[in-house]
CSV table of C-alpha atoms and ligand atoms in Angstrom, one decimal:
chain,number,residue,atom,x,y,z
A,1212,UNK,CA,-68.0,-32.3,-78.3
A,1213,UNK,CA,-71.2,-31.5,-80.3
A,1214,UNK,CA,-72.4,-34.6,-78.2
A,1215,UNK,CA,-71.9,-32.6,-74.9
A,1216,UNK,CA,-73.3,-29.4,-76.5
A,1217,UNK,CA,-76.5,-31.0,-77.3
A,1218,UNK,CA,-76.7,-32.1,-73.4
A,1219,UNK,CA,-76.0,-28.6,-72.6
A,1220,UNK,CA,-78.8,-27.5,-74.6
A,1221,UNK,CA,-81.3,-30.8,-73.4
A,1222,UNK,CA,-80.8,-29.8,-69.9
A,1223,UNK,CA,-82.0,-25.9,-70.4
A,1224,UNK,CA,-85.0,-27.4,-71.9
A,1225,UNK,CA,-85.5,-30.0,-69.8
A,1226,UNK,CA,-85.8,-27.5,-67.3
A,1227,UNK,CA,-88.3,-25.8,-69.3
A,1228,UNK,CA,-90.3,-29.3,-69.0
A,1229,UNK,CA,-89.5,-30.8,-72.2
A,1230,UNK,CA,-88.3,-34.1,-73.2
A,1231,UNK,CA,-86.8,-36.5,-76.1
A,1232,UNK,CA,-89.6,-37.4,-78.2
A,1233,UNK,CA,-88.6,-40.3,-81.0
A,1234,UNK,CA,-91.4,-39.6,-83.1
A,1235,UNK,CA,-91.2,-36.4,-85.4
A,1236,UNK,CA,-94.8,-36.1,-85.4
A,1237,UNK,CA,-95.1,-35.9,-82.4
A,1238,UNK,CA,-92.7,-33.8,-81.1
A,1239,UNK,CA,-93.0,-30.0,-80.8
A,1240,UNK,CA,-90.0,-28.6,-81.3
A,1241,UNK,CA,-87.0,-30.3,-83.5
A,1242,UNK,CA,-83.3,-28.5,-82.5
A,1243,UNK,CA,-80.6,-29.5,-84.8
A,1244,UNK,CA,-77.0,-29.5,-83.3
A,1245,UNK,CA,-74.7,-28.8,-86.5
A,1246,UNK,CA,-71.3,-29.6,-87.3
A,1247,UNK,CA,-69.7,-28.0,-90.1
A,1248,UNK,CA,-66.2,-29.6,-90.1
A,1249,UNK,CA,-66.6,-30.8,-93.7
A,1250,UNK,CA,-69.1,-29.8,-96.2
A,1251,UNK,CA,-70.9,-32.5,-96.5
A,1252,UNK,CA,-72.1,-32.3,-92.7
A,1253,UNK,CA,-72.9,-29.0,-93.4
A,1254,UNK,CA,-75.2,-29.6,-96.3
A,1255,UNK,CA,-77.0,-32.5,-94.4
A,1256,UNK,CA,-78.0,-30.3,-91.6
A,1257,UNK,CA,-79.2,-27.8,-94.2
A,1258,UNK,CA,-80.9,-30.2,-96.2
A,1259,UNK,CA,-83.0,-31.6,-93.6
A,1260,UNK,CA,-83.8,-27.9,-92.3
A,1261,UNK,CA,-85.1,-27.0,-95.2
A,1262,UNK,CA,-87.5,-30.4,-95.2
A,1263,UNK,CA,-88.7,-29.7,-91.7
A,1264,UNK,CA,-90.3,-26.3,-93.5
A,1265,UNK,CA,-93.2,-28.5,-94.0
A,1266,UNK,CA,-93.3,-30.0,-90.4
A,1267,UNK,CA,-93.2,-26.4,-89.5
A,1268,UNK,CA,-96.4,-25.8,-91.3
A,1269,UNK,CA,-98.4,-28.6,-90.3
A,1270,UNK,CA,-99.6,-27.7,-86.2
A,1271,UNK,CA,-99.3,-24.2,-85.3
A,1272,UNK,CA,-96.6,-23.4,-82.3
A,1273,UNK,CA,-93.9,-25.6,-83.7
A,1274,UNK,CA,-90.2,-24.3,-82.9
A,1275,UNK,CA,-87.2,-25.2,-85.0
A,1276,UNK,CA,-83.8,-24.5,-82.9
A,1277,UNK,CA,-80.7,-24.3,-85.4
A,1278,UNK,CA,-77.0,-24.7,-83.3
A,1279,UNK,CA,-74.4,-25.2,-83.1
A,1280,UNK,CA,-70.9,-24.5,-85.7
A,1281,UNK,CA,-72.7,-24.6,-88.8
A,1282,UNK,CA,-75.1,-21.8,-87.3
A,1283,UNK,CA,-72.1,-19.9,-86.1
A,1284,UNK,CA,-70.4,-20.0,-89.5
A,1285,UNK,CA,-73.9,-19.0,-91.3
A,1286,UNK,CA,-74.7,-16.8,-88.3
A,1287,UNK,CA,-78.2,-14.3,-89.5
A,1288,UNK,CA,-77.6,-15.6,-92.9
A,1289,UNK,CA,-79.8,-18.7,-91.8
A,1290,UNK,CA,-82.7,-16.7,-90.7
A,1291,UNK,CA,-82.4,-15.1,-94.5
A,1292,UNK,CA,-82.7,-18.2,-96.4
A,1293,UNK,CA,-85.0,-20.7,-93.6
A,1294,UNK,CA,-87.1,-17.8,-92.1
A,1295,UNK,CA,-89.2,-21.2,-90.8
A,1296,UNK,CA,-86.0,-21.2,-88.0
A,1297,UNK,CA,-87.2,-19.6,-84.5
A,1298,UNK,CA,-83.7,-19.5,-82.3
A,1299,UNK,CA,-80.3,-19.6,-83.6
A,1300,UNK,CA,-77.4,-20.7,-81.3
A,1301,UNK,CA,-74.2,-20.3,-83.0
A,1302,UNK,CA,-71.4,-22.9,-80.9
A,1303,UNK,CA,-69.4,-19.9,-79.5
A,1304,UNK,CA,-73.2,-19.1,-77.5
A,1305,UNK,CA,-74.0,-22.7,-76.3
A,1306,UNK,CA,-73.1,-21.5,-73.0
A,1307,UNK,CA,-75.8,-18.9,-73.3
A,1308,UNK,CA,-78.4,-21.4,-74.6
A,1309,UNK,CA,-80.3,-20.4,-71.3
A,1310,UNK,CA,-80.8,-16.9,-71.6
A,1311,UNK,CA,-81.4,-16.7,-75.7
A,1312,UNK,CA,-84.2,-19.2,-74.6
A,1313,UNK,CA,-85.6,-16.4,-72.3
A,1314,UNK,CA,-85.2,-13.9,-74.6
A,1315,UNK,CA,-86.7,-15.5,-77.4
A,1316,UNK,CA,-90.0,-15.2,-75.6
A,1317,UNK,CA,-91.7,-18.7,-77.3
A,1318,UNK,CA,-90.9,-20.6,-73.4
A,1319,UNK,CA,-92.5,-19.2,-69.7
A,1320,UNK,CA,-90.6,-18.3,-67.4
A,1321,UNK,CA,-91.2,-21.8,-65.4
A,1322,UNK,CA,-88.0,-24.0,-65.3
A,1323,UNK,CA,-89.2,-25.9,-61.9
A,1324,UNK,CA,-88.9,-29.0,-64.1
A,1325,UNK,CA,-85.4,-29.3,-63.1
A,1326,UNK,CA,-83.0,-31.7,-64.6
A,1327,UNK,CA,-85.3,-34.9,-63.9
A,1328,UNK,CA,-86.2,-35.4,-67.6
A,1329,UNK,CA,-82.4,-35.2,-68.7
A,1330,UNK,CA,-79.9,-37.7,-69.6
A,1331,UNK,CA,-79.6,-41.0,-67.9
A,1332,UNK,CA,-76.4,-42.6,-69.2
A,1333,UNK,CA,-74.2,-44.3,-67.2
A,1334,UNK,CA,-71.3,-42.0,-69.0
A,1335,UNK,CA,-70.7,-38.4,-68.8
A,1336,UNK,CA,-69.0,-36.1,-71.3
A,1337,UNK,CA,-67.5,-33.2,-69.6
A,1338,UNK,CA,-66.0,-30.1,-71.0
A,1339,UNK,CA,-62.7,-29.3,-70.0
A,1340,UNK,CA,-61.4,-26.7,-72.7
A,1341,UNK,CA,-63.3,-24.6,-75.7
A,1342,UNK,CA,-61.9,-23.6,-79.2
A,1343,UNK,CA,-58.8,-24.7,-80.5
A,1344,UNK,CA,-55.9,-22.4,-81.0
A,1345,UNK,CA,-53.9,-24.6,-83.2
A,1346,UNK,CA,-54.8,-23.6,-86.8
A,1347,UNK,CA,-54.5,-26.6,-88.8
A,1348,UNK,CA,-54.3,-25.2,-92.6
A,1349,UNK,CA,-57.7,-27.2,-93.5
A,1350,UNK,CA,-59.5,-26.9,-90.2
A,1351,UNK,CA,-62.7,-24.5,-89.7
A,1352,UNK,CA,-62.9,-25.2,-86.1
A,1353,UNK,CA,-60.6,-22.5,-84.8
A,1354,UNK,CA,-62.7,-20.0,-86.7
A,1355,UNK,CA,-65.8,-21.5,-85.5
A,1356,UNK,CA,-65.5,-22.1,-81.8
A,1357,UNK,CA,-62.6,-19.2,-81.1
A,1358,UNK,CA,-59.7,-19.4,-79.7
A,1359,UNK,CA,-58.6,-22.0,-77.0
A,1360,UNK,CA,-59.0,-21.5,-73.4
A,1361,UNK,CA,-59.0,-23.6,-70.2
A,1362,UNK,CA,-62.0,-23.9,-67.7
A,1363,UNK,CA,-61.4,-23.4,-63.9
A,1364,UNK,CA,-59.8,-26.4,-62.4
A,1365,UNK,CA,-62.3,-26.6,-59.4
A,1366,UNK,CA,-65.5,-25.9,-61.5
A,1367,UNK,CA,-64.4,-28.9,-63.4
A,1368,UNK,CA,-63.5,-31.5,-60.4
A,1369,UNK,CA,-66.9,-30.0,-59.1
A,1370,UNK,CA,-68.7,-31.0,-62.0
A,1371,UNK,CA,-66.9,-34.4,-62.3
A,1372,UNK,CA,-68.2,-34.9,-58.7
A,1373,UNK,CA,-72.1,-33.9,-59.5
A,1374,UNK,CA,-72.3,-35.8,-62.2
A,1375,UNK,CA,-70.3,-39.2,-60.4
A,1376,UNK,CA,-72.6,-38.2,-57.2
A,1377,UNK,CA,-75.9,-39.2,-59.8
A,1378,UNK,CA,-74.6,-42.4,-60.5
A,1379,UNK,CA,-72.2,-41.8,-63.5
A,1380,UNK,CA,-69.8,-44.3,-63.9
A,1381,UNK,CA,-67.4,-42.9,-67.1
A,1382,UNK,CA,-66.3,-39.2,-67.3
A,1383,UNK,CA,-65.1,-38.2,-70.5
A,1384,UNK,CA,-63.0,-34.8,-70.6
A,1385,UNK,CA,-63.2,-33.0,-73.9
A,1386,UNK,CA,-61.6,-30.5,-75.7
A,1387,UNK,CA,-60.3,-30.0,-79.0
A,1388,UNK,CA,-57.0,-30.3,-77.8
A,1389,UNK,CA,-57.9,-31.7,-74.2
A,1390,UNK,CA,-54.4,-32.7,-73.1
A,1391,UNK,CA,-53.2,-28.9,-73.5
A,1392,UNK,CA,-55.0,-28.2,-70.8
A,1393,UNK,CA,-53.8,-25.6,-68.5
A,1394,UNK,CA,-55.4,-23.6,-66.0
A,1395,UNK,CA,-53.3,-21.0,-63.8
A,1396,UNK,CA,-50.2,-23.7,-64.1
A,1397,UNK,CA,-52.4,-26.4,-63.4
A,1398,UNK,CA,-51.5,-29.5,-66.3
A,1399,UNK,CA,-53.8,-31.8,-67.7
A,1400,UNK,CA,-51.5,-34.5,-66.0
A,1401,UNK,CA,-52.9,-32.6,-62.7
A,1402,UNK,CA,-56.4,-32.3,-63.3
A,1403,UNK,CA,-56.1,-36.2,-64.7
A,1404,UNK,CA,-54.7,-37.1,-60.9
A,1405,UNK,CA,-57.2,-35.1,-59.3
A,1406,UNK,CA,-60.2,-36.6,-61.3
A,1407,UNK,CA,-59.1,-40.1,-60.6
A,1408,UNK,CA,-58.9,-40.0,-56.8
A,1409,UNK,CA,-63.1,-38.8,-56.6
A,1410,UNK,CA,-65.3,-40.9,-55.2
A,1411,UNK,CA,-67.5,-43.2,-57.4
A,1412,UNK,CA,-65.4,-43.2,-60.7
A,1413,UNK,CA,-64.9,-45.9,-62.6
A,1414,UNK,CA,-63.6,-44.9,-65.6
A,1415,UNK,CA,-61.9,-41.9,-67.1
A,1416,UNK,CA,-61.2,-41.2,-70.9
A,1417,UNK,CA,-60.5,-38.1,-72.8
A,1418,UNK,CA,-60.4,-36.8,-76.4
A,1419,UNK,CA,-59.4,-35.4,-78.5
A,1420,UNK,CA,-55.9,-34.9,-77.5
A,1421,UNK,CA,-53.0,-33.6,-79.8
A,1422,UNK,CA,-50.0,-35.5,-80.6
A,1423,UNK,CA,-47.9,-32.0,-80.1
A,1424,UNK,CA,-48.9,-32.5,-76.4
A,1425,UNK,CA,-48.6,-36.4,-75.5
A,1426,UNK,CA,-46.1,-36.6,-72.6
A,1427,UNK,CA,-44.4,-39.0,-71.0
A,1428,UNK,CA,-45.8,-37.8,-67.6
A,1429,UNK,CA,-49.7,-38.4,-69.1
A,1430,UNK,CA,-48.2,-41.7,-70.8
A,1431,UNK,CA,-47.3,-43.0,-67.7
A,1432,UNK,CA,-50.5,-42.1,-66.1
A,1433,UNK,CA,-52.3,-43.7,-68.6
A,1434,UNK,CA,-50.2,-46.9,-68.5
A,1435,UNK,CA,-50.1,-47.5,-64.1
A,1436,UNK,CA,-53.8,-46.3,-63.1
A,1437,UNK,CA,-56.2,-49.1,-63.5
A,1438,UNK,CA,-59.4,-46.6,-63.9
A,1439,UNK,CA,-57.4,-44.6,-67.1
A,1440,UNK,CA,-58.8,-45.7,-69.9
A,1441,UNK,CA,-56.5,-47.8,-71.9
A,1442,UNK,CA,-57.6,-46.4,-75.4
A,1443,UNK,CA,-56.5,-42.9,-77.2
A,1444,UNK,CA,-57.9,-41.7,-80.1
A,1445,UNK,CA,-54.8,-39.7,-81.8
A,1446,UNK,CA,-55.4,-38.0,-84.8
A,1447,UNK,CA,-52.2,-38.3,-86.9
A,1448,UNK,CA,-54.0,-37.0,-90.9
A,1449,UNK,CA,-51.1,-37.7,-92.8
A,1450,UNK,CA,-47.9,-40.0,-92.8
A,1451,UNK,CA,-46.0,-37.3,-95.0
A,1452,UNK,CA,-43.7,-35.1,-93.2
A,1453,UNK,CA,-44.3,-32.7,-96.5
A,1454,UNK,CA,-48.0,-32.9,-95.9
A,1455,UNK,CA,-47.6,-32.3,-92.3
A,1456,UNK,CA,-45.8,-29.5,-92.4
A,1457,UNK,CA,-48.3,-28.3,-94.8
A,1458,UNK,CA,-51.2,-28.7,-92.5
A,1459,UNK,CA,-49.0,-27.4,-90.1
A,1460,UNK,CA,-49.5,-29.7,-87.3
A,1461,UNK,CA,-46.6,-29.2,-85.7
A,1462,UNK,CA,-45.0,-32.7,-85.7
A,1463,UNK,CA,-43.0,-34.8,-88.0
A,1464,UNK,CA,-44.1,-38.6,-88.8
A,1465,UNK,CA,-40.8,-39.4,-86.4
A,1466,UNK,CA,-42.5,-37.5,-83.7
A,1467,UNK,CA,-45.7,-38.6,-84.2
A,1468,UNK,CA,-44.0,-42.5,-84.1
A,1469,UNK,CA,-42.5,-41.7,-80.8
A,1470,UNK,CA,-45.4,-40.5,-79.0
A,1471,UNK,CA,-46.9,-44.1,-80.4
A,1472,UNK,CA,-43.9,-46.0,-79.0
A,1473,UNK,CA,-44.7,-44.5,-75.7
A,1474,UNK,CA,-48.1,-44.9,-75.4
A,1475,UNK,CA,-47.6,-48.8,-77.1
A,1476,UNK,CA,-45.6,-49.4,-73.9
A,1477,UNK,CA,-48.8,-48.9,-71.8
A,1478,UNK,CA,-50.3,-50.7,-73.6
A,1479,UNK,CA,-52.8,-48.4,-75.1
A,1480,UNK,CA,-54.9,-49.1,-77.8
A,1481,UNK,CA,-54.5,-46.2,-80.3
A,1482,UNK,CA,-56.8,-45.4,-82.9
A,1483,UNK,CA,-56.7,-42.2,-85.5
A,1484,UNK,CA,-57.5,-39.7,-88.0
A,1485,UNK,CA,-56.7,-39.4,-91.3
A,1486,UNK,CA,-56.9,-36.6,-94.5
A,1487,UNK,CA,-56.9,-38.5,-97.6
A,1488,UNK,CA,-56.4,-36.1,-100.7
A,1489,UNK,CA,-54.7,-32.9,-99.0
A,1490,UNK,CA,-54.0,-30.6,-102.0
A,1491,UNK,CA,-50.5,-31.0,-101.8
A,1492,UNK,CA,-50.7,-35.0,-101.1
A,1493,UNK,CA,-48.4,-37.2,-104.2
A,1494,UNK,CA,-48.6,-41.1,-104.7
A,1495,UNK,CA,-45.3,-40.7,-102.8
A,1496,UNK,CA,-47.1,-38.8,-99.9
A,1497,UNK,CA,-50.3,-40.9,-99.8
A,1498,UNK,CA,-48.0,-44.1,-99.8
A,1499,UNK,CA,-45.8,-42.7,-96.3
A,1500,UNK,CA,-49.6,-42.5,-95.1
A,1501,UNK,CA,-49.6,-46.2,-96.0
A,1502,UNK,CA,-46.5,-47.0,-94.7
A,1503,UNK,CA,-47.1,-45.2,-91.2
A,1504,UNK,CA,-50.5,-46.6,-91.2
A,1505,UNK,CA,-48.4,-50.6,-90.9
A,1506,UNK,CA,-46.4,-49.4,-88.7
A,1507,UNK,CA,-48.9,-47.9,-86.2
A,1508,UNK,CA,-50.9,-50.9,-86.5
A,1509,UNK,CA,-54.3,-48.6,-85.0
A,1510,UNK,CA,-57.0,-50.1,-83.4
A,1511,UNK,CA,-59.4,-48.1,-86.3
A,1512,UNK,CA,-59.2,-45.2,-87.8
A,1513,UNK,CA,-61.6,-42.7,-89.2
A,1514,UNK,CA,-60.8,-41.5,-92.6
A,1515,UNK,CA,-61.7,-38.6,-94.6
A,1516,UNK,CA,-61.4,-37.1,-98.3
A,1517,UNK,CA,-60.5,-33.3,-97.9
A,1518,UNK,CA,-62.9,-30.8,-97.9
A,1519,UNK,CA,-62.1,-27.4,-98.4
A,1520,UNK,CA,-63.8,-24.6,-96.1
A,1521,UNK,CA,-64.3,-21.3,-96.9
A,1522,UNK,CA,-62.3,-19.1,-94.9
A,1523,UNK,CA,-59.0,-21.8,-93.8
A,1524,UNK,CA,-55.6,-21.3,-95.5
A,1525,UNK,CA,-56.0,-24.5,-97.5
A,1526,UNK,CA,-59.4,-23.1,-98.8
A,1527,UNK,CA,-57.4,-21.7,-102.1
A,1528,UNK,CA,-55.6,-24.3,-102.8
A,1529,UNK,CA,-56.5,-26.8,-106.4
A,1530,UNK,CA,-57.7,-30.0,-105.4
A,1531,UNK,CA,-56.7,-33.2,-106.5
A,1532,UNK,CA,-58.9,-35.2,-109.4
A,1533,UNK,CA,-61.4,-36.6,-107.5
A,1534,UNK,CA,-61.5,-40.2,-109.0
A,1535,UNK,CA,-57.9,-40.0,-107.4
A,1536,UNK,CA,-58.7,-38.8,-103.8
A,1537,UNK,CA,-61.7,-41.9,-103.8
A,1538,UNK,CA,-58.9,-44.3,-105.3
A,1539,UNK,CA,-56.5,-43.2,-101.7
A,1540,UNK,CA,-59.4,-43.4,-99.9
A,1541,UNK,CA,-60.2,-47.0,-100.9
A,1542,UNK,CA,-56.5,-48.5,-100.5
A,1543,UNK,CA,-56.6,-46.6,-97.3
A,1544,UNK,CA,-59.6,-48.1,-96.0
A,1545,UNK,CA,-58.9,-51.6,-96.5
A,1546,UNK,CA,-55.6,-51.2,-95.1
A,1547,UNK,CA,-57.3,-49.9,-91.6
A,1548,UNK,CA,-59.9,-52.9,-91.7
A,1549,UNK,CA,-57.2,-55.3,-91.8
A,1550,UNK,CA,-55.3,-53.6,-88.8
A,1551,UNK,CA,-58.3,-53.3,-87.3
A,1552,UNK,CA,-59.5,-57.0,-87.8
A,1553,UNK,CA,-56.2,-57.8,-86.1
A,1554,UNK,CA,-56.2,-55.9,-82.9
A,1555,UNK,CA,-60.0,-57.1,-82.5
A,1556,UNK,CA,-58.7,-60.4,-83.5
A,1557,UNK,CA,-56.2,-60.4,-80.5
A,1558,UNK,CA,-59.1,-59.3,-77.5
A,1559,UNK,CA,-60.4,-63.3,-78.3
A,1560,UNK,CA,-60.0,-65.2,-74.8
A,1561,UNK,CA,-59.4,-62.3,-72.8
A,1562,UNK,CA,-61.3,-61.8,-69.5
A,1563,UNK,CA,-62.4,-58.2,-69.8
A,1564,UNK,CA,-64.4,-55.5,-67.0
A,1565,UNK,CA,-66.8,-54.5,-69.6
A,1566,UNK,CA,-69.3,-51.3,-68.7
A,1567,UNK,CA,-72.7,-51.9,-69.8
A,1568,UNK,CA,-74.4,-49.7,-71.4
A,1569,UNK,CA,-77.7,-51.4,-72.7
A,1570,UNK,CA,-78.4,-54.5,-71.6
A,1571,UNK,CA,-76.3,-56.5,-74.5
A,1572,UNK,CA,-73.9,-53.9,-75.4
A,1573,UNK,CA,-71.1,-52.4,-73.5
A,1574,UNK,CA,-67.1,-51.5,-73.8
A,1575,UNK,CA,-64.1,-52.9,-72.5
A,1576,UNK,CA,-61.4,-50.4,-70.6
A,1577,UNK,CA,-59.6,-50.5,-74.2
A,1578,UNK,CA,-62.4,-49.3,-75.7
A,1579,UNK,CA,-63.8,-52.5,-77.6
A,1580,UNK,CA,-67.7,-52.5,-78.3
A,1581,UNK,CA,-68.7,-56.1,-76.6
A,1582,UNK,CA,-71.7,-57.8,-77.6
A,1583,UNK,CA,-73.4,-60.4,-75.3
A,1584,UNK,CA,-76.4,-62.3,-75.3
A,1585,UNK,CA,-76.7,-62.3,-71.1
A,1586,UNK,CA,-78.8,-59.1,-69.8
A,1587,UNK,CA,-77.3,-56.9,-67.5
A,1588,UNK,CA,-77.9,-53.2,-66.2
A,1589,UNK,CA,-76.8,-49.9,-68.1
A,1590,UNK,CA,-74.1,-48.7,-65.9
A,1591,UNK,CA,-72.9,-52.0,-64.7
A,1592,UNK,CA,-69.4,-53.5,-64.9
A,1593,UNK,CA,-69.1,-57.1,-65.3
A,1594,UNK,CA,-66.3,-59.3,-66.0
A,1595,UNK,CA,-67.0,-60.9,-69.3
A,1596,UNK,CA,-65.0,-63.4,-71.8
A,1597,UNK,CA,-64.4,-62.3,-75.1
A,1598,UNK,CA,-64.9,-65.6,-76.9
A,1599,UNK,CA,-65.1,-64.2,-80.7
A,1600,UNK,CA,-64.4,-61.5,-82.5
A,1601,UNK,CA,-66.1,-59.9,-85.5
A,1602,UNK,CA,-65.2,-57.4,-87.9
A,1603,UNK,CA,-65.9,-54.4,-85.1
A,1604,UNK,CA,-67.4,-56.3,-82.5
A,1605,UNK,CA,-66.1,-58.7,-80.0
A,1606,UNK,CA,-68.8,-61.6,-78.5
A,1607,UNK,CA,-68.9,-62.5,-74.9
B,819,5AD,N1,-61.5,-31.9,-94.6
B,819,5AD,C1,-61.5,-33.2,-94.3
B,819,5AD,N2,-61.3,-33.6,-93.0
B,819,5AD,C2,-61.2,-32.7,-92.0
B,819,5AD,N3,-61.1,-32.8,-90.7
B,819,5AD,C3,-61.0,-31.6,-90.2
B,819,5AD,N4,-61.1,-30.6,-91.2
B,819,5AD,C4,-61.2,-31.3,-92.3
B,819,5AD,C5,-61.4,-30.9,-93.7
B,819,5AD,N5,-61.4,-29.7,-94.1
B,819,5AD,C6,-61.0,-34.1,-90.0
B,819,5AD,C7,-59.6,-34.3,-89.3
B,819,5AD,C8,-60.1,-34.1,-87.8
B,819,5AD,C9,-61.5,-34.7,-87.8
B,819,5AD,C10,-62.3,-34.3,-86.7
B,819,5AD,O1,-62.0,-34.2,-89.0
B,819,5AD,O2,-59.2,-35.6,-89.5
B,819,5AD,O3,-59.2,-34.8,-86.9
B,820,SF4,FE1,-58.8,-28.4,-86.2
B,820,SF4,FE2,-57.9,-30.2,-84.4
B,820,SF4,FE3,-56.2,-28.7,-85.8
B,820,SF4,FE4,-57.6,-27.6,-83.9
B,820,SF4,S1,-56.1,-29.2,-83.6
B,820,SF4,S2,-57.3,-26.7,-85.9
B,820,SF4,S3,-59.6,-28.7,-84.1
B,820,SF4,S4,-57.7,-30.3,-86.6
C-alpha cells in the first residue's frame, strides 16, 4: 500500500518534471514515504530525517517531503522537532498530494511534463479500498488511515484498463482488507470477474485480504481462472483462539483452518502473518501458534515481535520479558524456513509461465521468485523449468 502511495506521489511530481535520482547527492529533493505499523519503522524514518538535516544544508533549494502514516500520526509535531521538513503529507491526504504541492509554493505551476518520467513496471498496484475498519487490538492502521471505504466500481475497472492499455501486464488490487470490498452491492467476487475479462491482462493478485472475508464464491474464482493468481498472502497472527479473541480478529483457529482447507483445494499457495509475543500470549498459546503453523504448512510467512502503539487498546497492556518474545520468535522462525524450504522444494521440475521482471528475475503464477541465467524482457512471460530450488529462490 505505501508502495502504491509513493507512485501516487512520483506521478504528481513527475508531472512537475522530476524524476528518480539514485544518487543522494545529486538529487534535489528526497520524500520519505513512512510507515508506522511498528515502532521500529517509525524510528527508522525518523532517524534518517534527522540525518538528511545536513543534506539540507549543503545546496540551497533542497526540499525534504515527509508522508505518509508516520506523518499522519506525528501530524505538525514533525515540523516542531525537523523544522529542516518543507511539505508534510499525512496518508489520509495522499490523495491531495497534488494540490498541497501547489500550495506549498516551492514547484511552478508547469505540470506539462506529464506522466512520461513515471513508472515503467510491467506490474501495477491499484487501490481498490482505504483505511481499515476492523480494529485489531494492536493495530495503528485504523487510526492512521480512517475508517474503511470502497472506491467506485467503474473508476477502478477504468483504471485497471489505463494502466493494462500502457502495457501493464499484473494488476494488483489493494486494500487493507481488499476482499471486503463493496461498492453499492457490488462484491469483490464482482469486481474480481469484471477485472479479469479486460483486455491485455495477464495476471491479477490482490492483498491484503482478511480471513473474516475468504468465501467460497472468491475461492472458487481463484481456483478455475487461469489469470487469478494462484498465491494469497493471509495473515493469520496467532494460532491461539485465546489470543485471537484478544486481538479480536474475529475468527477462531477452526475458522481460520477452514478458509485454508478451501483455498488448499485450489491449489493456492498461502503464505502469512504472524504476532509473536502478544501481551496475553503463554508457552501454551505460542505453542497452538506452532502447531497451526504445521498444519498450514505456508509458503512463508512474515513474522513480528509485538510492538505496542500509542493510542491502540493493546497499547496498555505489560509486555512479556523480552529475552522471551526473541526466544518465540526464534523457534517460530525456523519452523517457517522449514515449511517454506518444502513448498520451494516441491516447484523443482515444474514447467512454470514465469513474468519477467528484469532480465534474470521474475515470478511464477504461485508467486515464486525465479531466478535464470537466460535474458529476457521485463514484462515478458515465458515458460521456464524450475530445475532447483534454493532456500527462497527457485533456478530455471
Ligand atoms: N506489532 C507487531 N506487528 C504488528 N502488525 C500490525 N500491528 C503490529 C504491532 N503493533 C503486523 C501484523 C500485520 C502486519 C502488516 O503487521 O502481522 O498483518
Ligand atoms: Fe490492522 Fe489489518 Fe486488523 Fe485492519 S485488519 S486493524 S490493518 S491488522
Amino acid at each position: 500500500m505505501n508502495t502504491a502511495d509513493s507512485e501516487e506521489m512520483m506521478l504528481a511530481l513527475a508531472a512537475r518534471g522530476c524524476f528518480i535520482c539514485e544518487d543522494l547527492n545529486k538529487a534535489d529533493i528526497v520524500l520519505i514515504n513512512t510507515c508506522t505499523i511498528r515502532e521500529h519503522a517509525e524510528h527508522k524514518a525518523l532517524s534518517l530525517l534527522g540525518r538528511l538535516r545536513k543534506w539540507k544544508e549543503e545546496k540551497a533549494g533542497r526540499i525534504i517531503i515527509f508522508a505518509g502514516c508516520a506523518a499522519q500520526r506525528l501530524g505538525a509535531g514533525v515540523r516542531g522537532k525537523f523544522p529542516h521538513v518543507d511539505i508534510v503529507c499525512g496518508a489520509k491526504s495522499i490523495d491531495d498530494f497534488d494540490k498541497i504541492l501547489d500550495k506549498s509554493g516551492l514547484f511552478g505551476s508547469d505540470k506539462s511534463a506529464g506522466k512520461s518520467a513515471a513508472l515503467n513496471s510491467p506490474i501495477a498496484l491499484v487501490n481498490i479500498m482505504r483505511g481499515c475498519s476492523c480494529k485489531c487490538s494492536y493495530c495503528i492502521v485504523p487510526y492512521v488511515r480512517g475508517e474503511a471505504f470502497s472506491l467506485d466500481f467503474d473508476a477502478v475497472l477504468k483504471e485497471i484498463e489505463t494502466k493494462l492499455s500502457l502495457g501493464t501486464k499484473e494488476i494488483v488490487l489493494l486494500g487493507q482488507t481488499v476482499n471486503a470490498y463493496n461498492y453499492k452491492g457490488k462484491t469483490f467476487a464482482d469486481l474480481l470477474r469484471a477485472a479479469l475479462k479486460l483486455e491485455g491482462l495477464d495476471r491479477l493478485r490482490y492483498l491484503s485480504p482478511h480471513p473474516l472475508f475468504i468465501t467460497e464464491e472468491v475461492s472458487e474464482i481463484m481456483a478455475s481462472e487461469p489469470k487469478m493468481s494462484k498465491h494469497l498472502h493471509l495473515p493469520v497472527q496467532s494460532g491461539s483462539d485465546k489470543v485471537l479473541k484478544d486481538m479480536k480478529r474475529g475468527y477462531s483457529s477452526g475458522e481460520f483452518l477452514e478458509k485454508i482447507a478451501l483455498l488448499r483445494r485450489g491449489g493456492i499457495n498461502v503464505t502469512t502473518d504472524i504476532i509473536v509475543g502478544y501481551p496475553t500470549e503463554t508457552e501454551e498459546d505460542f505453542k497452538q501458534t506452532l502447531s497451526l503453523v504445521d498444519e498450514c504448512k505456508f509458503g512463508g510467512a512474515y513474522c513480528f515481535k509485538f510492538s505496542p502503539r500509542f493510542g491502540t487498546p493493546a497499547f496498555s497492556l505489560k509486555e512479556l520479558p523480552k529475552e522471551e518474545v526473541e526466544k518465540r520468535l526464534d523457534i517460530l522462525l525456523n519452523k517457517i524456513k522449514e515449511n517454506a524450504k518444502a513448498a520451494y522444494k516441491a516447484q523443482e521440475g515444474r514447467a512454470e509461465r514465469v513474468l519477467m521482471e528484469d532480465p534474470h528475475n521474475g515470478r511464477t503464477l504461485s508467486n515464486f521468485w525465479v531466478k535464470t541465467e537466460a535474458s529476457y524482457k521485463a514484462g515478458e512471460v515465458v515458460t521456464l523449468t524450475i530445475k532447483k530450488a534454493q532456500e527462497s529462490i527457485l533456478l530455471a
